[in-house]
Amino acid sequence: MGVKKRWLFAILAGISLLSLLPGCAGEKATPTETEPPGTTPIPSIPPIPPIPVDEVSLEEAERIVGAPVAPKYLPAGYEFRRGFVYYQPAPHLNLYFSDEEMPGEVKTVQDFASLTHKKFILNVDQVAEMPSSDIHEGMAGQHGGKVVDINETKGWLLVEAGGGQLIWFQPGLLLDLSIVNPIPEQELELVKIAESIG
C-alpha cells in the first residue's frame, strides 16, 4: 500500500508541475526576452548593384580629371601598378601604388577588395565647389589626427597602427591618399607623396 501511495503522490506532483507550464495548461505562452517579438518582418534591403569600373593608365587618369595626379615621389620600390575610373556621376579615380605586382580581375568597385597588397591608394574626385577653409580643423576635431601643410595647402592627416590617411584639396579636386599596411615613417611618407603631386 505504501508503494501505491508514493506512486500516486509522484503522479499528482507531476500533473501539478505540468499544469504550471503554459503549453500544458492551455494558456498562451508569453515570449521571453530571448524570443523575437511578434512584429512585422523587416523588409530585406536589396543588394547594391555592382558599379562597373574601367582600368586606366596614369596618363589617362590625368586626362580624365584635367590635372596632374601622378606622384613624383614614392618610397623605394613602390611604383604605379593599376588605376581605375568609375562615375558617380562625376569621375572617381582609384590609383594603386605598391612594391609588388597587383594581379587579379577587377571589373567592378566591389572587386577592389581583392587587391589586398601592401599599397598606397590615391582616390581623386572632381568637386563642383571647394569646401570652407576650416574643414581640415573640423575633421581633426571630430576624428582626431592633425592639420598638415602640403605645398601651402592645408590637409588632414590621421596615422594609426594599421596605416594612415591624408586628405587635401586642389582646385576642383578632392585627393585622398591612404596607406594599407603600415610602413616605417608612414606619416612623413604620406606628406612627401602628397607634396610631389601636381
PDB file of N, CA, C and O in Angstrom, residues 27-85:
ATOM      1  N   GLU A  27      -2.777  27.769 -21.647  1.00  0.00           N
ATOM      2  CA  GLU A  27      -2.570  29.204 -21.694  1.00  0.00           C
ATOM      3  C   GLU A  27      -1.632  29.540 -22.846  1.00  0.00           C
ATOM      4  O   GLU A  27      -0.793  28.732 -23.239  1.00  0.00           O
ATOM      5  N   LYS A  28      -1.743  30.749 -23.327  1.00  0.00           N
ATOM      6  CA  LYS A  28      -0.850  31.193 -24.397  1.00  0.00           C
ATOM      7  C   LYS A  28       0.496  31.546 -23.798  1.00  0.00           C
ATOM      8  O   LYS A  28       0.570  32.251 -22.799  1.00  0.00           O
ATOM      9  N   ALA A  29       1.543  31.019 -24.367  1.00  0.00           N
ATOM     10  CA  ALA A  29       2.891  31.293 -23.858  1.00  0.00           C
ATOM     11  C   ALA A  29       3.243  32.751 -24.117  1.00  0.00           C
ATOM     12  O   ALA A  29       2.961  33.292 -25.182  1.00  0.00           O
ATOM     13  N   THR A  30       3.856  33.358 -23.124  1.00  0.00           N
ATOM     14  CA  THR A  30       4.316  34.730 -23.320  1.00  0.00           C
ATOM     15  C   THR A  30       5.760  34.683 -23.771  1.00  0.00           C
ATOM     16  O   THR A  30       6.540  33.869 -23.271  1.00  0.00           O
ATOM     17  N   PRO A  31       6.141  35.525 -24.725  1.00  0.00           N
ATOM     18  CA  PRO A  31       7.522  35.464 -25.216  1.00  0.00           C
ATOM     19  C   PRO A  31       8.500  35.890 -24.138  1.00  0.00           C
ATOM     20  O   PRO A  31       8.234  36.766 -23.342  1.00  0.00           O
ATOM     21  N   THR A  32       9.632  35.215 -24.117  1.00  0.00           N
ATOM     22  CA  THR A  32      10.697  35.598 -23.195  1.00  0.00           C
ATOM     23  C   THR A  32      11.535  36.669 -23.858  1.00  0.00           C
ATOM     24  O   THR A  32      11.367  36.974 -25.034  1.00  0.00           O
ATOM     25  N   GLU A  33      12.473  37.212 -23.091  1.00  0.00           N
ATOM     26  CA  GLU A  33      13.315  38.276 -23.637  1.00  0.00           C
ATOM     27  C   GLU A  33      14.185  37.794 -24.784  1.00  0.00           C
ATOM     28  O   GLU A  33      14.590  38.566 -25.613  1.00  0.00           O
ATOM     29  N   THR A  34      14.457  36.484 -24.820  1.00  0.00           N
ATOM     30  CA  THR A  34      15.334  35.974 -25.875  1.00  0.00           C
ATOM     31  C   THR A  34      14.563  35.662 -27.156  1.00  0.00           C
ATOM     32  O   THR A  34      15.154  35.473 -28.192  1.00  0.00           O
ATOM     33  N   GLU A  35      13.228  35.580 -27.066  1.00  0.00           N
ATOM     34  CA  GLU A  35      12.453  35.309 -28.260  1.00  0.00           C
ATOM     35  C   GLU A  35      12.181  36.607 -29.008  1.00  0.00           C
ATOM     36  O   GLU A  35      11.954  37.644 -28.390  1.00  0.00           O
ATOM     37  N   PRO A  36      12.165  36.563 -30.324  1.00  0.00           N
ATOM     38  CA  PRO A  36      11.864  37.791 -31.070  1.00  0.00           C
ATOM     39  C   PRO A  36      10.407  38.176 -30.878  1.00  0.00           C
ATOM     40  O   PRO A  36       9.542  37.325 -30.790  1.00  0.00           O
ATOM     41  N   PRO A  37      10.130  39.477 -30.766  1.00  0.00           N
ATOM     42  CA  PRO A  37       8.738  39.903 -30.602  1.00  0.00           C
ATOM     43  C   PRO A  37       7.940  39.603 -31.854  1.00  0.00           C
ATOM     44  O   PRO A  37       8.492  39.499 -32.951  1.00  0.00           O
ATOM     45  N   GLY A  38       6.644  39.467 -31.690  1.00  0.00           N
ATOM     46  CA  GLY A  38       5.767  39.158 -32.826  1.00  0.00           C
ATOM     47  C   GLY A  38       5.440  40.401 -33.616  1.00  0.00           C
ATOM     48  O   GLY A  38       4.304  40.855 -33.613  1.00  0.00           O
ATOM     49  N   THR A  39       6.441  40.982 -34.274  1.00  0.00           N
ATOM     50  CA  THR A  39       6.236  42.191 -35.066  1.00  0.00           C
ATOM     51  C   THR A  39       6.265  41.840 -36.534  1.00  0.00           C
ATOM     52  O   THR A  39       6.583  40.713 -36.921  1.00  0.00           O
ATOM     53  N   THR A  40       5.944  42.801 -37.342  1.00  0.00           N
ATOM     54  CA  THR A  40       6.004  42.575 -38.782  1.00  0.00           C
ATOM     55  C   THR A  40       7.458  42.392 -39.203  1.00  0.00           C
ATOM     56  O   THR A  40       8.363  43.009 -38.646  1.00  0.00           O
ATOM     57  N   PRO A  41       7.695  41.532 -40.168  1.00  0.00           N
ATOM     58  CA  PRO A  41       9.080  41.281 -40.580  1.00  0.00           C
ATOM     59  C   PRO A  41       9.717  42.524 -41.195  1.00  0.00           C
ATOM     60  O   PRO A  41       9.050  43.330 -41.840  1.00  0.00           O
ATOM     61  N   ILE A  42      11.009  42.657 -40.970  1.00  0.00           N
ATOM     62  CA  ILE A  42      11.769  43.780 -41.532  1.00  0.00           C
ATOM     63  C   ILE A  42      12.006  43.495 -43.011  1.00  0.00           C
ATOM     64  O   ILE A  42      12.460  42.407 -43.362  1.00  0.00           O
ATOM     65  N   PRO A  43      11.694  44.448 -43.861  1.00  0.00           N
ATOM     66  CA  PRO A  43      11.922  44.193 -45.290  1.00  0.00           C
ATOM     67  C   PRO A  43      13.418  44.041 -45.573  1.00  0.00           C
ATOM     68  O   PRO A  43      14.247  44.717 -44.976  1.00  0.00           O
ATOM     69  N   SER A  44      13.734  43.138 -46.457  1.00  0.00           N
ATOM     70  CA  SER A  44      15.141  42.926 -46.791  1.00  0.00           C
ATOM     71  C   SER A  44      15.634  44.066 -47.671  1.00  0.00           C
ATOM     72  O   SER A  44      14.894  44.606 -48.495  1.00  0.00           O
ATOM     73  N   ILE A  45      16.891  44.436 -47.444  1.00  0.00           N
ATOM     74  CA  ILE A  45      17.498  45.510 -48.220  1.00  0.00           C
ATOM     75  C   ILE A  45      18.089  44.890 -49.487  1.00  0.00           C
ATOM     76  O   ILE A  45      18.875  43.947 -49.405  1.00  0.00           O
ATOM     77  N   PRO A  46      17.704  45.403 -50.634  1.00  0.00           N
ATOM     78  CA  PRO A  46      18.241  44.810 -51.864  1.00  0.00           C
ATOM     79  C   PRO A  46      19.743  45.040 -51.957  1.00  0.00           C
ATOM     80  O   PRO A  46      20.253  46.059 -51.497  1.00  0.00           O
ATOM     81  N   PRO A  47      20.480  44.094 -52.507  1.00  0.00           N
ATOM     82  CA  PRO A  47      21.929  44.271 -52.624  1.00  0.00           C
ATOM     83  C   PRO A  47      22.261  45.433 -53.558  1.00  0.00           C
ATOM     84  O   PRO A  47      21.512  45.743 -54.481  1.00  0.00           O
ATOM     85  N   ILE A  48      23.386  46.079 -53.253  1.00  0.00           N
ATOM     86  CA  ILE A  48      23.845  47.181 -54.100  1.00  0.00           C
ATOM     87  C   ILE A  48      24.325  46.602 -55.421  1.00  0.00           C
ATOM     88  O   ILE A  48      25.148  45.680 -55.433  1.00  0.00           O
ATOM     89  N   PRO A  49      23.802  47.098 -56.529  1.00  0.00           N
ATOM     90  CA  PRO A  49      24.253  46.545 -57.805  1.00  0.00           C
ATOM     91  C   PRO A  49      25.731  46.856 -58.033  1.00  0.00           C
ATOM     92  O   PRO A  49      26.230  47.894 -57.590  1.00  0.00           O
ATOM     93  N   PRO A  50      26.438  45.965 -58.701  1.00  0.00           N
ATOM     94  CA  PRO A  50      27.858  46.210 -58.970  1.00  0.00           C
ATOM     95  C   PRO A  50      28.061  47.499 -59.756  1.00  0.00           C
ATOM     96  O   PRO A  50      27.295  47.818 -60.663  1.00  0.00           O
ATOM     97  N   ILE A  51      29.091  48.263 -59.366  1.00  0.00           N
ATOM     98  CA  ILE A  51      29.425  49.505 -60.060  1.00  0.00           C
ATOM     99  C   ILE A  51      30.590  49.200 -60.998  1.00  0.00           C
ATOM    100  O   ILE A  51      31.682  48.866 -60.538  1.00  0.00           O
ATOM    101  N   PRO A  52      30.385  49.263 -62.303  1.00  0.00           N
ATOM    102  CA  PRO A  52      31.460  48.909 -63.231  1.00  0.00           C
ATOM    103  C   PRO A  52      32.594  49.926 -63.205  1.00  0.00           C
ATOM    104  O   PRO A  52      32.376  51.116 -62.985  1.00  0.00           O
ATOM    105  N   VAL A  53      33.821  49.445 -63.416  1.00  0.00           N
ATOM    106  CA  VAL A  53      34.999  50.310 -63.491  1.00  0.00           C
ATOM    107  C   VAL A  53      35.752  50.026 -64.780  1.00  0.00           C
ATOM    108  O   VAL A  53      35.658  48.942 -65.349  1.00  0.00           O
ATOM    109  N   ASP A  54      36.485  51.030 -65.226  1.00  0.00           N
ATOM    110  CA  ASP A  54      37.380  50.868 -66.370  1.00  0.00           C
ATOM    111  C   ASP A  54      38.806  51.026 -65.872  1.00  0.00           C
ATOM    112  O   ASP A  54      39.094  51.926 -65.077  1.00  0.00           O
ATOM    113  N   GLU A  55      39.704  50.176 -66.338  1.00  0.00           N
ATOM    114  CA  GLU A  55      41.111  50.299 -65.955  1.00  0.00           C
ATOM    115  C   GLU A  55      41.752  51.394 -66.812  1.00  0.00           C
ATOM    116  O   GLU A  55      41.487  51.487 -68.018  1.00  0.00           O
ATOM    117  N   VAL A  56      42.580  52.231 -66.171  1.00  0.00           N
ATOM    118  CA  VAL A  56      43.203  53.352 -66.863  1.00  0.00           C
ATOM    119  C   VAL A  56      44.681  53.445 -66.481  1.00  0.00           C
ATOM    120  O   VAL A  56      45.097  52.981 -65.424  1.00  0.00           O
ATOM    121  N   SER A  57      45.446  54.071 -67.361  1.00  0.00           N
ATOM    122  CA  SER A  57      46.845  54.382 -67.072  1.00  0.00           C
ATOM    123  C   SER A  57      46.892  55.701 -66.297  1.00  0.00           C
ATOM    124  O   SER A  57      45.890  56.403 -66.186  1.00  0.00           O
ATOM    125  N   LEU A  58      48.075  56.049 -65.788  1.00  0.00           N
ATOM    126  CA  LEU A  58      48.229  57.341 -65.117  1.00  0.00           C
ATOM    127  C   LEU A  58      47.939  58.496 -66.075  1.00  0.00           C
ATOM    128  O   LEU A  58      47.309  59.486 -65.692  1.00  0.00           O
ATOM    129  N   GLU A  59      48.408  58.361 -67.311  1.00  0.00           N
ATOM    130  CA  GLU A  59      48.182  59.420 -68.300  1.00  0.00           C
ATOM    131  C   GLU A  59      46.689  59.589 -68.575  1.00  0.00           C
ATOM    132  O   GLU A  59      46.180  60.716 -68.667  1.00  0.00           O
ATOM    133  N   GLU A  60      45.969  58.482 -68.725  1.00  0.00           N
ATOM    134  CA  GLU A  60      44.524  58.558 -68.950  1.00  0.00           C
ATOM    135  C   GLU A  60      43.820  59.172 -67.741  1.00  0.00           C
ATOM    136  O   GLU A  60      42.894  59.972 -67.883  1.00  0.00           O
ATOM    137  N   ALA A  61      44.263  58.798 -66.538  1.00  0.00           N
ATOM    138  CA  ALA A  61      43.667  59.349 -65.311  1.00  0.00           C
ATOM    139  C   ALA A  61      43.821  60.863 -65.288  1.00  0.00           C
ATOM    140  O   ALA A  61      42.866  61.592 -64.954  1.00  0.00           O
ATOM    141  N   GLU A  62      44.994  61.357 -65.654  1.00  0.00           N
ATOM    142  CA  GLU A  62      45.227  62.803 -65.649  1.00  0.00           C
ATOM    143  C   GLU A  62      44.377  63.504 -66.703  1.00  0.00           C
ATOM    144  O   GLU A  62      43.878  64.612 -66.476  1.00  0.00           O
ATOM    145  N   ARG A  63      44.177  62.857 -67.848  1.00  0.00           N
ATOM    146  CA  ARG A  63      43.315  63.446 -68.881  1.00  0.00           C
ATOM    147  C   ARG A  63      41.863  63.510 -68.397  1.00  0.00           C
ATOM    148  O   ARG A  63      41.146  64.471 -68.663  1.00  0.00           O
ATOM    149  N   ILE A  64      41.427  62.496 -67.668  1.00  0.00           N
ATOM    150  CA  ILE A  64      40.034  62.441 -67.201  1.00  0.00           C
ATOM    151  C   ILE A  64      39.724  63.591 -66.254  1.00  0.00           C
ATOM    152  O   ILE A  64      38.682  64.240 -66.367  1.00  0.00           O
ATOM    153  N   VAL A  65      40.625  63.865 -65.312  1.00  0.00           N
ATOM    154  CA  VAL A  65      40.356  64.937 -64.333  1.00  0.00           C
ATOM    155  C   VAL A  65      40.973  66.268 -64.738  1.00  0.00           C
ATOM    156  O   VAL A  65      40.738  67.291 -64.094  1.00  0.00           O
ATOM    157  N   GLY A  66      41.767  66.272 -65.800  1.00  0.00           N
ATOM    158  CA  GLY A  66      42.340  67.521 -66.296  1.00  0.00           C
ATOM    159  C   GLY A  66      43.379  68.133 -65.393  1.00  0.00           C
ATOM    160  O   GLY A  66      43.532  69.357 -65.357  1.00  0.00           O
ATOM    161  N   ALA A  67      44.093  67.298 -64.634  1.00  0.00           N
ATOM    162  CA  ALA A  67      45.123  67.814 -63.718  1.00  0.00           C
ATOM    163  C   ALA A  67      46.154  66.722 -63.467  1.00  0.00           C
ATOM    164  O   ALA A  67      45.849  65.527 -63.556  1.00  0.00           O
ATOM    165  N   PRO A  68      47.401  67.092 -63.151  1.00  0.00           N
ATOM    166  CA  PRO A  68      48.410  66.078 -62.826  1.00  0.00           C
ATOM    167  C   PRO A  68      48.110  65.430 -61.465  1.00  0.00           C
ATOM    168  O   PRO A  68      47.894  66.129 -60.488  1.00  0.00           O
ATOM    169  N   VAL A  69      48.070  64.115 -61.444  1.00  0.00           N
ATOM    170  CA  VAL A  69      47.821  63.390 -60.192  1.00  0.00           C
ATOM    171  C   VAL A  69      48.898  62.327 -59.928  1.00  0.00           C
ATOM    172  O   VAL A  69      48.833  61.635 -58.908  1.00  0.00           O
ATOM    173  N   ALA A  70      49.878  62.215 -60.822  1.00  0.00           N
ATOM    174  CA  ALA A  70      50.934  61.219 -60.640  1.00  0.00           C
ATOM    175  C   ALA A  70      51.969  61.735 -59.644  1.00  0.00           C
ATOM    176  O   ALA A  70      52.526  62.814 -59.838  1.00  0.00           O
ATOM    177  N   PRO A  71      52.240  61.007 -58.571  1.00  0.00           N
ATOM    178  CA  PRO A  71      53.277  61.444 -57.630  1.00  0.00           C
ATOM    179  C   PRO A  71      54.656  61.393 -58.274  1.00  0.00           C
ATOM    180  O   PRO A  71      54.977  60.452 -58.993  1.00  0.00           O
ATOM    181  N   LYS A  72      55.460  62.413 -58.011  1.00  0.00           N
ATOM    182  CA  LYS A  72      56.852  62.399 -58.488  1.00  0.00           C
ATOM    183  C   LYS A  72      57.743  61.703 -57.468  1.00  0.00           C
ATOM    184  O   LYS A  72      58.877  61.354 -57.769  1.00  0.00           O
ATOM    185  N   TYR A  73      57.221  61.504 -56.257  1.00  0.00           N
ATOM    186  CA  TYR A  73      57.980  60.797 -55.212  1.00  0.00           C
ATOM    187  C   TYR A  73      57.158  59.616 -54.706  1.00  0.00           C
ATOM    188  O   TYR A  73      55.953  59.738 -54.451  1.00  0.00           O
ATOM    189  N   LEU A  74      57.824  58.481 -54.580  1.00  0.00           N
ATOM    190  CA  LEU A  74      57.263  57.301 -53.917  1.00  0.00           C
ATOM    191  C   LEU A  74      58.383  56.651 -53.122  1.00  0.00           C
ATOM    192  O   LEU A  74      59.557  56.755 -53.499  1.00  0.00           O
ATOM    193  N   PRO A  75      58.078  55.954 -52.019  1.00  0.00           N
ATOM    194  CA  PRO A  75      59.127  55.252 -51.278  1.00  0.00           C
ATOM    195  C   PRO A  75      59.840  54.239 -52.176  1.00  0.00           C
ATOM    196  O   PRO A  75      59.277  53.767 -53.178  1.00  0.00           O
ATOM    197  N   ALA A  76      61.056  53.890 -51.821  1.00  0.00           N
ATOM    198  CA  ALA A  76      61.863  52.965 -52.621  1.00  0.00           C
ATOM    199  C   ALA A  76      61.098  51.678 -52.886  1.00  0.00           C
ATOM    200  O   ALA A  76      60.521  51.081 -51.977  1.00  0.00           O
ATOM    201  N   GLY A  77      61.102  51.256 -54.148  1.00  0.00           N
ATOM    202  CA  GLY A  77      60.448  50.011 -54.545  1.00  0.00           C
ATOM    203  C   GLY A  77      58.998  50.167 -54.959  1.00  0.00           C
ATOM    204  O   GLY A  77      58.434  49.277 -55.575  1.00  0.00           O
ATOM    205  N   TYR A  78      58.379  51.282 -54.608  1.00  0.00           N
ATOM    206  CA  TYR A  78      56.971  51.497 -54.953  1.00  0.00           C
ATOM    207  C   TYR A  78      56.845  52.122 -56.337  1.00  0.00           C
ATOM    208  O   TYR A  78      57.656  52.954 -56.726  1.00  0.00           O
ATOM    209  N   GLU A  79      55.810  51.709 -57.052  1.00  0.00           N
ATOM    210  CA  GLU A  79      55.515  52.305 -58.348  1.00  0.00           C
ATOM    211  C   GLU A  79      54.031  52.159 -58.642  1.00  0.00           C
ATOM    212  O   GLU A  79      53.323  51.410 -57.959  1.00  0.00           O
ATOM    213  N   PHE A  80      53.572  52.882 -59.650  1.00  0.00           N
ATOM    214  CA  PHE A  80      52.178  52.772 -60.067  1.00  0.00           C
ATOM    215  C   PHE A  80      51.933  51.367 -60.585  1.00  0.00           C
ATOM    216  O   PHE A  80      52.685  50.855 -61.413  1.00  0.00           O
ATOM    217  N   ARG A  81      50.877  50.732 -60.085  1.00  0.00           N
ATOM    218  CA  ARG A  81      50.551  49.371 -60.511  1.00  0.00           C
ATOM    219  C   ARG A  81      49.261  49.299 -61.317  1.00  0.00           C
ATOM    220  O   ARG A  81      49.223  48.662 -62.361  1.00  0.00           O
ATOM    221  N   ARG A  82      48.202  49.948 -60.808  1.00  0.00           N
ATOM    222  CA  ARG A  82      46.914  49.877 -61.509  1.00  0.00           C
ATOM    223  C   ARG A  82      46.105  51.130 -61.213  1.00  0.00           C
ATOM    224  O   ARG A  82      46.250  51.746 -60.154  1.00  0.00           O
ATOM    225  N   GLY A  83      45.223  51.478 -62.152  1.00  0.00           N
ATOM    226  CA  GLY A  83      44.328  52.610 -61.969  1.00  0.00           C
ATOM    227  C   GLY A  83      42.955  52.276 -62.516  1.00  0.00           C
ATOM    228  O   GLY A  83      42.822  51.527 -63.479  1.00  0.00           O
ATOM    229  N   PHE A  84      41.926  52.850 -61.881  1.00  0.00           N
ATOM    230  CA  PHE A  84      40.548  52.579 -62.281  1.00  0.00           C
ATOM    231  C   PHE A  84      39.742  53.868 -62.203  1.00  0.00           C
ATOM    232  O   PHE A  84      40.023  54.751 -61.400  1.00  0.00           O
ATOM    233  N   VAL A  85      38.719  53.940 -63.037  1.00  0.00           N
ATOM    234  CA  VAL A  85      37.802  55.079 -63.004  1.00  0.00           C
ATOM    235  C   VAL A  85      36.377  54.549 -63.029  1.00  0.00           C
ATOM    236  O   VAL A  85      36.078  53.552 -63.685  1.00  0.00           O
TER     237      VAL A  85
END
